[in-house]
Short mmCIF file of C-alpha atoms and ligand atoms in Angstrom, two decimals:
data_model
loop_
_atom_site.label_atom_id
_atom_site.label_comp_id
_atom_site.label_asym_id
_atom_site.label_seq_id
_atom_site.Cartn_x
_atom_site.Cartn_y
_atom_site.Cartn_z
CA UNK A 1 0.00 0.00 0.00
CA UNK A 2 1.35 3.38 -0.74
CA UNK A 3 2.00 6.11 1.74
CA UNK A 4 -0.02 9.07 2.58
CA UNK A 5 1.74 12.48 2.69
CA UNK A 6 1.60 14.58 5.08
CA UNK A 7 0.09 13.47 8.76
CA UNK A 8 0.23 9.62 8.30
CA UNK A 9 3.69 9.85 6.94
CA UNK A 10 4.81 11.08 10.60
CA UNK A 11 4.64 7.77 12.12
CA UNK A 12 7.74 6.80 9.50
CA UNK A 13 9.28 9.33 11.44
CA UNK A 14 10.11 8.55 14.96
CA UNK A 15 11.62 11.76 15.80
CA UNK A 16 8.71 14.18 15.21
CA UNK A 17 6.61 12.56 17.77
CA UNK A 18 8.18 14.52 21.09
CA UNK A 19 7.72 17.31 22.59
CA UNK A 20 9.89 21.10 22.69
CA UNK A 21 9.97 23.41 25.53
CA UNK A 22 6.07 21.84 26.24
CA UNK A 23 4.86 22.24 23.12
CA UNK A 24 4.50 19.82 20.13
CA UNK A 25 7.65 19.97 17.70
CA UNK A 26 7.09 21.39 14.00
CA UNK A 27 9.68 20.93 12.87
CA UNK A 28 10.17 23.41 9.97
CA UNK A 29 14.35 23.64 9.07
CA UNK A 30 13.96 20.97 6.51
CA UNK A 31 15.83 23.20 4.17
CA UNK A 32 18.91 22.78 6.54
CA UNK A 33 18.48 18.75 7.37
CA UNK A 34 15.50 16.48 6.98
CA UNK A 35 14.50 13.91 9.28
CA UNK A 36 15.04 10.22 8.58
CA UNK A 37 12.19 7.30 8.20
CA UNK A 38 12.18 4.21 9.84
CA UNK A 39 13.89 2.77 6.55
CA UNK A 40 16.92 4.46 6.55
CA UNK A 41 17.50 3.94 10.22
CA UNK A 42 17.23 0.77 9.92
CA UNK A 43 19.88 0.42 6.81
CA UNK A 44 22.06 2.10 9.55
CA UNK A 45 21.48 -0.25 12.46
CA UNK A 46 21.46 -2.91 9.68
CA UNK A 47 24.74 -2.33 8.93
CA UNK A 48 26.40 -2.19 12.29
CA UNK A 49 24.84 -4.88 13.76
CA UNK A 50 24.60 -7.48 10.93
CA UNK A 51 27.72 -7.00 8.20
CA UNK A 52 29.77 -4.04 9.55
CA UNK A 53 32.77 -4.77 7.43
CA UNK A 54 35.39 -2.53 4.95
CA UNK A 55 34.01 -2.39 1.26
CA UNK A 56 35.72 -3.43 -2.14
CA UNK A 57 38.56 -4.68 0.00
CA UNK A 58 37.58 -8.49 1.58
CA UNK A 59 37.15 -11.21 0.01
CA UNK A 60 35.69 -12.26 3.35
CA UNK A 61 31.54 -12.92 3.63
CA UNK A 62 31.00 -9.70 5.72
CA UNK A 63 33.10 -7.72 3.48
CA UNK A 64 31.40 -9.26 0.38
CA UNK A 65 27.89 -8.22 1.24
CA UNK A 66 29.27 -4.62 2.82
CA UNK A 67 30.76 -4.29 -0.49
CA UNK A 68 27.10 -5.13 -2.21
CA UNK A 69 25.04 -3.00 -0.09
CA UNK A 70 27.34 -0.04 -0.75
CA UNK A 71 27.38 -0.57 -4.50
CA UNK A 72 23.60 -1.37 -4.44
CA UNK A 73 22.95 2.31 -2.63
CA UNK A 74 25.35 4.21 -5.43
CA UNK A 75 22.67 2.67 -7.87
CA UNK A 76 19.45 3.29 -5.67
CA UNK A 77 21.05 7.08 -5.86
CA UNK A 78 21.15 6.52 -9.80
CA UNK A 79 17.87 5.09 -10.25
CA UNK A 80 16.31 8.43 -7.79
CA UNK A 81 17.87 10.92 -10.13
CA UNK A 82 17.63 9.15 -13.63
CA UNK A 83 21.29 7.84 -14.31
CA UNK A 84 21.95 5.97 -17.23
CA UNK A 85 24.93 4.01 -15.42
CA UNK A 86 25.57 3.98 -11.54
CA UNK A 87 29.27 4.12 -12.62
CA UNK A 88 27.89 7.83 -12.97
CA UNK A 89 27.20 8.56 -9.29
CA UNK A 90 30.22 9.33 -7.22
CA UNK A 91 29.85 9.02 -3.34
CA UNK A 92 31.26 12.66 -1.61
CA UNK A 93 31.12 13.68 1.70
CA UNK A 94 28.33 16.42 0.92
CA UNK A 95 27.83 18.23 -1.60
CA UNK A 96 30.11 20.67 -0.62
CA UNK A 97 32.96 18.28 -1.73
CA UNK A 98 30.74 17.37 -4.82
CA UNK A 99 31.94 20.67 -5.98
CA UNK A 100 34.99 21.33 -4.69
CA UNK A 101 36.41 17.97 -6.64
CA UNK A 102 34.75 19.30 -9.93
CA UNK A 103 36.53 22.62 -9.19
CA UNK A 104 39.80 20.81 -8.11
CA UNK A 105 39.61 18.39 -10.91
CA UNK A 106 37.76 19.42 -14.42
CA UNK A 107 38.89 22.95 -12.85
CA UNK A 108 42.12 22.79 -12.85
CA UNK A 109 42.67 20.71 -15.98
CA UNK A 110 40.76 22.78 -17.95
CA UNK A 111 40.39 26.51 -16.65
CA UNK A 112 42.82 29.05 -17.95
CA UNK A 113 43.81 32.73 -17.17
CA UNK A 114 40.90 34.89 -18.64
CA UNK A 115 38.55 32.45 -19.00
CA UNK A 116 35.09 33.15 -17.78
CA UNK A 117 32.67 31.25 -14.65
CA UNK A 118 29.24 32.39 -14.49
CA UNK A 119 27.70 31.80 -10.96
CA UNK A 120 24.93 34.29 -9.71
CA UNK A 121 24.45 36.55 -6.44
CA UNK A 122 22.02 33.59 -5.35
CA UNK A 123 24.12 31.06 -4.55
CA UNK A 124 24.96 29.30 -1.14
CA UNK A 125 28.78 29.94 -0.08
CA UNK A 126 29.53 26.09 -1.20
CA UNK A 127 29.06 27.37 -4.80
CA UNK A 128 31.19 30.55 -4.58
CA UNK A 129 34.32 29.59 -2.58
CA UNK A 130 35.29 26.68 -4.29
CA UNK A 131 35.22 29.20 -7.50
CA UNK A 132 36.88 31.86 -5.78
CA UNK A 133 39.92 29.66 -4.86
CA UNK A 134 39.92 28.03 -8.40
CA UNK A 135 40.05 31.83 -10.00
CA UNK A 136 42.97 32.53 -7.22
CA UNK A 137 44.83 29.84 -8.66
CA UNK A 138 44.11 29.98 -12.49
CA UNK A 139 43.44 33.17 -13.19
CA UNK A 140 39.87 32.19 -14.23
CA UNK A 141 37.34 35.58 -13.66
CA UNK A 142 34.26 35.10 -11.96
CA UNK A 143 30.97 36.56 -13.45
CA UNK A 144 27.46 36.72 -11.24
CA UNK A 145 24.30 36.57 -12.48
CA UNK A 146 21.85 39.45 -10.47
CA UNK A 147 18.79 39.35 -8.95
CA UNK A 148 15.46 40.60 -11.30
CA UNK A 149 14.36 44.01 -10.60
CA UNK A 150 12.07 42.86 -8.00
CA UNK A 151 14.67 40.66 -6.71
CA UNK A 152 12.63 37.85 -6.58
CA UNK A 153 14.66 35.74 -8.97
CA UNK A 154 17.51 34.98 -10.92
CA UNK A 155 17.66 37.47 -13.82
CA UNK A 156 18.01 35.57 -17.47
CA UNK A 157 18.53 38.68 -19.21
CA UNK A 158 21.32 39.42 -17.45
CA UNK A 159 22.21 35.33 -17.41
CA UNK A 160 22.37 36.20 -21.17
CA UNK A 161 24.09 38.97 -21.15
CA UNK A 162 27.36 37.82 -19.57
CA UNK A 163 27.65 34.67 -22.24
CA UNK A 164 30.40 35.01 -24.44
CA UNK A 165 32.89 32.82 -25.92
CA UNK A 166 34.97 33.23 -22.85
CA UNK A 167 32.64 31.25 -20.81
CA UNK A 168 33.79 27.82 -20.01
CA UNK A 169 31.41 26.92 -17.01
CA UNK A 170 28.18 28.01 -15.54
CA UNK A 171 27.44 26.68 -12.14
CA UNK A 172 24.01 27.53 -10.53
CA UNK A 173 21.79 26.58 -7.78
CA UNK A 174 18.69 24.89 -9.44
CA UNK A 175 16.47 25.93 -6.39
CA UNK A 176 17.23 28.81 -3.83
CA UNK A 177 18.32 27.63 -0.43
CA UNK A 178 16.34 31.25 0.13
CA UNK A 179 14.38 32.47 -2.14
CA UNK A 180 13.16 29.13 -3.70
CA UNK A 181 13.17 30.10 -7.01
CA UNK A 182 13.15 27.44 -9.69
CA UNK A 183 15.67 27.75 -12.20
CA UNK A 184 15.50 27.45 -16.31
CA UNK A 185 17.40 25.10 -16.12
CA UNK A 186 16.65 23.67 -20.29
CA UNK A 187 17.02 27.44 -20.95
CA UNK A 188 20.54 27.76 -18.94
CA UNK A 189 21.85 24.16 -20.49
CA UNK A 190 20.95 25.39 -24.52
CA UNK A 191 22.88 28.53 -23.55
CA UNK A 192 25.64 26.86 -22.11
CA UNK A 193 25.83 24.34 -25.18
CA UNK A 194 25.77 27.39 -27.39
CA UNK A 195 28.30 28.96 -26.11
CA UNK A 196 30.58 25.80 -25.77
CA UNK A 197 30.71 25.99 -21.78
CA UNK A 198 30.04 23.44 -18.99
CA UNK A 199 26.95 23.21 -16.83
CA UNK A 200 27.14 22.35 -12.93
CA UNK A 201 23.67 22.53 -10.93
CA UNK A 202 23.54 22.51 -7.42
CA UNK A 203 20.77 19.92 -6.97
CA UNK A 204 21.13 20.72 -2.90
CA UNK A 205 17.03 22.01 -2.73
CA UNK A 206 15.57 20.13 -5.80
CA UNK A 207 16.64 16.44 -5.75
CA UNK A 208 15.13 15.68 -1.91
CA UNK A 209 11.51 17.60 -3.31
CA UNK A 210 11.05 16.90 -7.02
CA UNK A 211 11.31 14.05 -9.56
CA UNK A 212 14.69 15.24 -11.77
CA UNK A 213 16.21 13.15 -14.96
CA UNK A 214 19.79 13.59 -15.16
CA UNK A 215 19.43 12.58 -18.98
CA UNK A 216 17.04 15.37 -19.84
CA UNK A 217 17.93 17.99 -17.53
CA UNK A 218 20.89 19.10 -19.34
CA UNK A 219 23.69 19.48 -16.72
CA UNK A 220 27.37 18.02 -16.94
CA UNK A 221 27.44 17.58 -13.27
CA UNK A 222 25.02 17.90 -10.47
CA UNK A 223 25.37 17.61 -6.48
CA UNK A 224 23.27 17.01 -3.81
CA UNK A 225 23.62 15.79 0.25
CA UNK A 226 21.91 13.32 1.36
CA UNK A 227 20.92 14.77 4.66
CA UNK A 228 18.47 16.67 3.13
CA UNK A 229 16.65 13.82 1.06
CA UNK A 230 16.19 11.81 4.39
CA UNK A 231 19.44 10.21 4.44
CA UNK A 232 22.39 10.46 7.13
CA UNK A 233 24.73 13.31 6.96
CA UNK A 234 27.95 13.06 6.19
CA UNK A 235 27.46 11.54 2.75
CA UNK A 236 26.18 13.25 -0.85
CA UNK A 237 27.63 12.54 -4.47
CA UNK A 238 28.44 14.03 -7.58
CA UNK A 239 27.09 12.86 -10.78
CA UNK A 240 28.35 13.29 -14.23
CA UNK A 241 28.51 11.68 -17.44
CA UNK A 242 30.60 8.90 -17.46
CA UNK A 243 32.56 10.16 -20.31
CA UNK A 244 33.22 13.64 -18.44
CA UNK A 245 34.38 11.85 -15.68
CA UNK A 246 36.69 9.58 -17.50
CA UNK A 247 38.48 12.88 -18.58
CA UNK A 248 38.57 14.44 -14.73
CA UNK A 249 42.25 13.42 -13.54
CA UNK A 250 42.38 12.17 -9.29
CA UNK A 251 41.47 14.82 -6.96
CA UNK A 252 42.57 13.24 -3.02
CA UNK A 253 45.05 10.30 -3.35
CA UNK A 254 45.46 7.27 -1.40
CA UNK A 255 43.89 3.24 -1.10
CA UNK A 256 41.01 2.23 -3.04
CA UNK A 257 41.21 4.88 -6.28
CA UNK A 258 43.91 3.55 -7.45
CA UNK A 259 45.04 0.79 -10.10
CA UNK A 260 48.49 0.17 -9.39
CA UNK A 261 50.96 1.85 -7.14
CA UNK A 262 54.76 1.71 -7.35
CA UNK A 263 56.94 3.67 -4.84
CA UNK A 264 57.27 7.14 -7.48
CA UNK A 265 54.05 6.90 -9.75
CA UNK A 266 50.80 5.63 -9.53
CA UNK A 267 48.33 4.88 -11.64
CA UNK A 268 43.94 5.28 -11.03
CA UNK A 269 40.98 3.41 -11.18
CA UNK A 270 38.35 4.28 -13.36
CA UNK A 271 35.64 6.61 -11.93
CA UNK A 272 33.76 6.52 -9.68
CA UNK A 273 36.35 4.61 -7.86
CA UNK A 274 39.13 7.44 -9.09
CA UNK A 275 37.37 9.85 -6.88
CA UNK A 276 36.73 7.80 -3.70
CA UNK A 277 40.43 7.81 -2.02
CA UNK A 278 40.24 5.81 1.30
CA UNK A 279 37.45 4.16 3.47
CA UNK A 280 34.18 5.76 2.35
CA UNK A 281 31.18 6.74 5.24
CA UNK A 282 29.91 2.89 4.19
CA UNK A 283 27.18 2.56 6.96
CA UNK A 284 26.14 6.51 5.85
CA UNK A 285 26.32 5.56 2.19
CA UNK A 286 24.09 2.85 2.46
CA UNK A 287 21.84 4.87 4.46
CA UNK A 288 21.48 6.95 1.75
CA UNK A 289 20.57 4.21 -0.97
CA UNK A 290 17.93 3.63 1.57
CA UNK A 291 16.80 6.90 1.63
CA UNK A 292 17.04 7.20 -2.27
CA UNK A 293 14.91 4.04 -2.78
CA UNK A 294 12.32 5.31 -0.20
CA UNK A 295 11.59 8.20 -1.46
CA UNK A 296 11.24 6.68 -5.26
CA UNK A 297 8.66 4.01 -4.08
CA UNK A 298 6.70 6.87 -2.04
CA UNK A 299 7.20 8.61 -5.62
CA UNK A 300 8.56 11.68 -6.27
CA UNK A 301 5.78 12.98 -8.68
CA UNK A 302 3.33 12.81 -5.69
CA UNK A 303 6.43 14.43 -3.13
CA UNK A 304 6.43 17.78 -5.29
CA UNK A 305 2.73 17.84 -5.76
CA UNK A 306 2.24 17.75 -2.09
CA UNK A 307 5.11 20.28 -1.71
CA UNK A 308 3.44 22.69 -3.82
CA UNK A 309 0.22 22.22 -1.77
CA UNK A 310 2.04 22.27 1.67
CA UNK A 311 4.37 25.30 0.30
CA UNK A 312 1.50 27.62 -0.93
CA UNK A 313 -0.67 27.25 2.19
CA UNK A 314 2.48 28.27 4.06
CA UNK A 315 3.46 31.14 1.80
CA UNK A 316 -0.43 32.31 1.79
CA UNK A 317 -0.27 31.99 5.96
CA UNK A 318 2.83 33.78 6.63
CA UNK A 319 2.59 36.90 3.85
CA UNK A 320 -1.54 37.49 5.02
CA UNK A 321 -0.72 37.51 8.79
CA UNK A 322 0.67 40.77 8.80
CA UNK A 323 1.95 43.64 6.23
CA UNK A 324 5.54 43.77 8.11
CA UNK A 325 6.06 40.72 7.07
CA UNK A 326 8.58 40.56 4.03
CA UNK A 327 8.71 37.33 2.42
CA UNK A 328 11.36 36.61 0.11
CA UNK A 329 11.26 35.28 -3.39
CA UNK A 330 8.33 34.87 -6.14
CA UNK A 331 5.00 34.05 -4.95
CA UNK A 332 3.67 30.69 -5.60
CA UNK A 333 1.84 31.91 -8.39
CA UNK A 334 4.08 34.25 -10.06
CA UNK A 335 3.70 33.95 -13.96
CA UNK A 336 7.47 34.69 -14.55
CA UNK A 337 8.52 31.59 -12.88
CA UNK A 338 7.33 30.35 -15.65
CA UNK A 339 5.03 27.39 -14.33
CA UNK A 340 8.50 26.19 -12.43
CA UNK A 341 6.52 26.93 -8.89
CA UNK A 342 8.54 27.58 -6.34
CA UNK A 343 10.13 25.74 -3.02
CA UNK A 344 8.04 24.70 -0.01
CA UNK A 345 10.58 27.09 2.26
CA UNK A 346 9.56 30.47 2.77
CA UNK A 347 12.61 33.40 4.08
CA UNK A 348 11.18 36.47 5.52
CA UNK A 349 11.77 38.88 8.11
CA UNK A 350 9.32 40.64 10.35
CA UNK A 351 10.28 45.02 9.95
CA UNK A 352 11.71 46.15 13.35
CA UNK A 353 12.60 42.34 14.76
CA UNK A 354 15.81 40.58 14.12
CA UNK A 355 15.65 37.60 12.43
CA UNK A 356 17.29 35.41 15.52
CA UNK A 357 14.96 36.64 18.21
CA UNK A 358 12.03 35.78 15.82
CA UNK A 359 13.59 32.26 15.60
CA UNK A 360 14.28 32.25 19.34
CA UNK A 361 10.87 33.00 20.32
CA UNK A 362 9.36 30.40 17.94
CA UNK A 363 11.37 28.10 19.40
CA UNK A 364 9.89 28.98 22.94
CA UNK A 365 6.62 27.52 20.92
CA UNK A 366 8.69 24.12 19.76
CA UNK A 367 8.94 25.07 16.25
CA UNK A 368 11.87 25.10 14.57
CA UNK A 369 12.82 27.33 11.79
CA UNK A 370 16.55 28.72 10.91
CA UNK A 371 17.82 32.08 11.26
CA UNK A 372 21.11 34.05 10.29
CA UNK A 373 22.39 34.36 6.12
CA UNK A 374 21.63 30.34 5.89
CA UNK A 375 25.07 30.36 3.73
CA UNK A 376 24.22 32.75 1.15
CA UNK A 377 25.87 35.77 2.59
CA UNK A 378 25.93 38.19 -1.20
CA UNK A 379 22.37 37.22 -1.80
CA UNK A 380 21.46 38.48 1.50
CA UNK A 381 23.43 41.85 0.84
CA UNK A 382 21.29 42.01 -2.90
CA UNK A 383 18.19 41.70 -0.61
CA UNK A 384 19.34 44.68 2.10
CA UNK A 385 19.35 42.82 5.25
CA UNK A 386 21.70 40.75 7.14
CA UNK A 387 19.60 37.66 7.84
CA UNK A 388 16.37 36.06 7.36
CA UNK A 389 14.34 34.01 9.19
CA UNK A 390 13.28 30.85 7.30
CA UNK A 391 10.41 28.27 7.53
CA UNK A 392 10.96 25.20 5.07
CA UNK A 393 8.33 22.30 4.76
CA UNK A 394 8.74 18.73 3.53
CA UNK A 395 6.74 15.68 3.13
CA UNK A 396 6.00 15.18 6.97
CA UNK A 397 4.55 18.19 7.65
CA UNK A 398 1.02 19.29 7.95
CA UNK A 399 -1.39 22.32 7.76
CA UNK A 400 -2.13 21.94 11.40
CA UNK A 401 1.65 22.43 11.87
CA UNK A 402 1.76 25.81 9.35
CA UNK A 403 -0.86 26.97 11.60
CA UNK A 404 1.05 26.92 14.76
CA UNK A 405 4.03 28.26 13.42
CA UNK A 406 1.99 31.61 12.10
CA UNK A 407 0.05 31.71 15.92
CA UNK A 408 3.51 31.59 17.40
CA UNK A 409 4.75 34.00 14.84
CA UNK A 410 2.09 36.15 15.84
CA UNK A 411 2.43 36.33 19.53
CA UNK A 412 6.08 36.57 18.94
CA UNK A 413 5.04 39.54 17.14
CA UNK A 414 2.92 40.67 19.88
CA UNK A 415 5.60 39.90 22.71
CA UNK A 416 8.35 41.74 20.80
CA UNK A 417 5.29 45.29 20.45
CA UNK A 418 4.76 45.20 24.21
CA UNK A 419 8.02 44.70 25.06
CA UNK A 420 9.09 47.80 22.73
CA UNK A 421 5.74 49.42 23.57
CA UNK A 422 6.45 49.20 27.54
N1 LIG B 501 23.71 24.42 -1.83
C1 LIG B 501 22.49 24.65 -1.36
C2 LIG B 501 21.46 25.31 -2.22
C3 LIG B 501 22.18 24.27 -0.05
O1 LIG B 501 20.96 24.52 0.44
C4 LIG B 501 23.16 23.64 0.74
C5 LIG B 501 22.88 23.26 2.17
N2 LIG B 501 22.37 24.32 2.95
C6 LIG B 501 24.42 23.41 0.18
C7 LIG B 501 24.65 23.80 -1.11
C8 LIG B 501 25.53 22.76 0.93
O2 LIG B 501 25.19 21.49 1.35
P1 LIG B 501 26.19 20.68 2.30
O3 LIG B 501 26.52 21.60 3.43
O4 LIG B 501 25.43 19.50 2.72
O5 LIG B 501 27.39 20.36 1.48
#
């Protein structure tokens, strides 16, 4: 029988059944980390308690079926986000290091003094630094792409306007961390492939809440971490075509990516191996096949539907409770996302309150939202504050739960005008 979303999806989820500071937990910073299901807990215990052994290594039984369950998760990974091959999926520590091998890697082989990376104002600090310390060291310039007027978005005519033949990647966040835009990302790829350039997306916000193809999305690479699709943390991959990554040269050295090693030269393994130096997180990985093959058999058609339901109703909550609210991003309904939607997370700030003592006060209430630049320090600067607070939704959570986080928004409200008022 198929899952419900939404309230009887909670019992999959041990952890949301408790109480915070007396009041139920909502649990609303799934944008930072998402819970895990029964499913992928158990992989984890699984693993520990039944066939805990190193991977690719042993010929011994333990080691054998260690060695299975790990490859079997790289292609429950595959299968989630449409891979041809699960040769394709390489197994990072996040997807902060998803990028920052690409960058080390294709980077360095390929980028030269001059040549041109498009990123945009949007992105999360894991898809500028890497960048910045590749242009330190090539002499590579870096090129953002700005907000739209109503700074709601990514802005394509200015996207278009900084192609030129000097562009050699483009590597963009596919949905906002913050303002949950959707982007183009067909439009983005044709431009890249006109222009002879390589396309990275940072999958972080889209692969954990919509159904994505690798094969007809258009990207060279993506990335994503599996703590935010219900997995463990500590674990996230790369993917790229298979011929792309035969080309990337080794990135960290050591056991396990290599072919044959003599005392001055070494030779490597084909990918994904090539890019896996030393014991991998094995119990984490597998987690995260669990995770990946969960949330394919609850379907991820039915996972954005829901999102969109879940993620309007909290948009439509929040912006009508009171006009000093400012809620960041395109509305739900905004014709020039054209049809994309947008993210079930919602960043906003309440005029006169900080952002922390909002989130501070909520949490008085036992919901849990994030506060501060949530890694996307420039963006922040493009929207003229120093932090947000932000309220992100996912699969688990409920109307009943939007509604207590706006009542406890609004007597945080209140508190915060007697206090000032007194
Ligand atoms: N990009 C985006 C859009 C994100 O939301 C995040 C996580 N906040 C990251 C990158 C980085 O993910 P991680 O820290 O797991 O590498």
């Amino acid at each position: 029988a198929s899952l419900q979303l939404g309230a009887p999806l909670r019992s999959q989820f041990p952890i949301l059944d408790q109480t915070v500071n007396g009041h139920p937990l909502v649990y609303l910073d799934n944008a930072a980390t998402s819970q895990k299901p029964h499913a992928v807990l158990r992989a984890l215990s699984d693993c520990y308690q039944e066939y805990n052994a190193n991977v690719h290594r042993g010929v011994h039984a333990l080691s054998a079926r260690a060695t299975q369950e790990y490859e079997d998760a790289r292609a429950k990974v595959a299968a989630l986000i449409g891979a041809r091959n699960s040769r394709e999926v390489v197994i990072t520590r996040n997807a902060t290091e998803a990028i920052n091998l690409v960058a080390n890697t294709w980077g360095l082989q390929n980028i030269k003094p001059g040549d041109e990376i498009i990123l945009s104002v949007a992105e999360h600090h894991a898809n500028l630094v890497p960048w910045q310390l590749l242009a330190a060291r090539t002499g590579a310039v870096l090129r953002h792409v700005r907000l739209t007027p109503d700074r709601t978005q990514l802005d394509m005519n200015h996207f278009r306007t900084l192609l030129s033949p000097r562009t050699r990647l483009i590597s963009l966040v596919h949905v906002s961390n913050v303002l949950g835009c959707v982007l183009d990302a067909a439009y983005v790829a044709e431009q890249a492939r006109a222009v002879g350039a390589r396309l990275l997306l940072d999958c972080c916000q889209s692969v954990p809440h919509s159904s994505l193809d690798v094969t007809t999305l258009g990207a060279d690479w993506i990335v994503a971490s599996s703590h935010k699709f219900c997995g463990p943390s500590g674990v996230g991959f790369l993917w790229g075509s298979y011929e792309l990554l035969e080309e990337m040269g080794p990135w960290m050295g050591g056991g396990e990516m290599i072919q044959d090693v003599f005392l001055d030269h070494s030779t490597y393994a084909p990918p994904p191996a090539r890019f896996e130096a030393g014991t991998p997180a094995i119990a984490e990985t597998i987690g995260m096949g669990a995770a990946a093959e969960w949330l394919r058999e609850l379907g991820m058609g039915r996972v954005h539907d829901y999102e969109q339901e879940i993620g309007t109703y909290l948009w439509e909550r929040l912006t009508s409770l009171s006009p000093r609210i400012t809620a960041y991003g395109p509305a739900p309904g905004d014709p020039r996302s054209g049809g994309r939607g947008r993210a079930s997370l919602v960043a906003f700030n309440v005029e006169g309150l900080h952002a922390t003592d909002v989130s501070t006060l909520l949490d008085h209430a036992g919901v849990a939202v994030r506060s501060g630049h949530h890694c996307a320090q420039p963006l922040h600067r493009e929207l003229g504050v120093p932090a947000s607070a932000r309220a992100s939704a996912y699969i688990y959570n409920t109307a009943a739960e939007v509604d207590a986080f706006v009542a406890a928004l609004k007597d945080t409200i209140q508190f915060f005008d007697d206090v000032h008022g007194a």
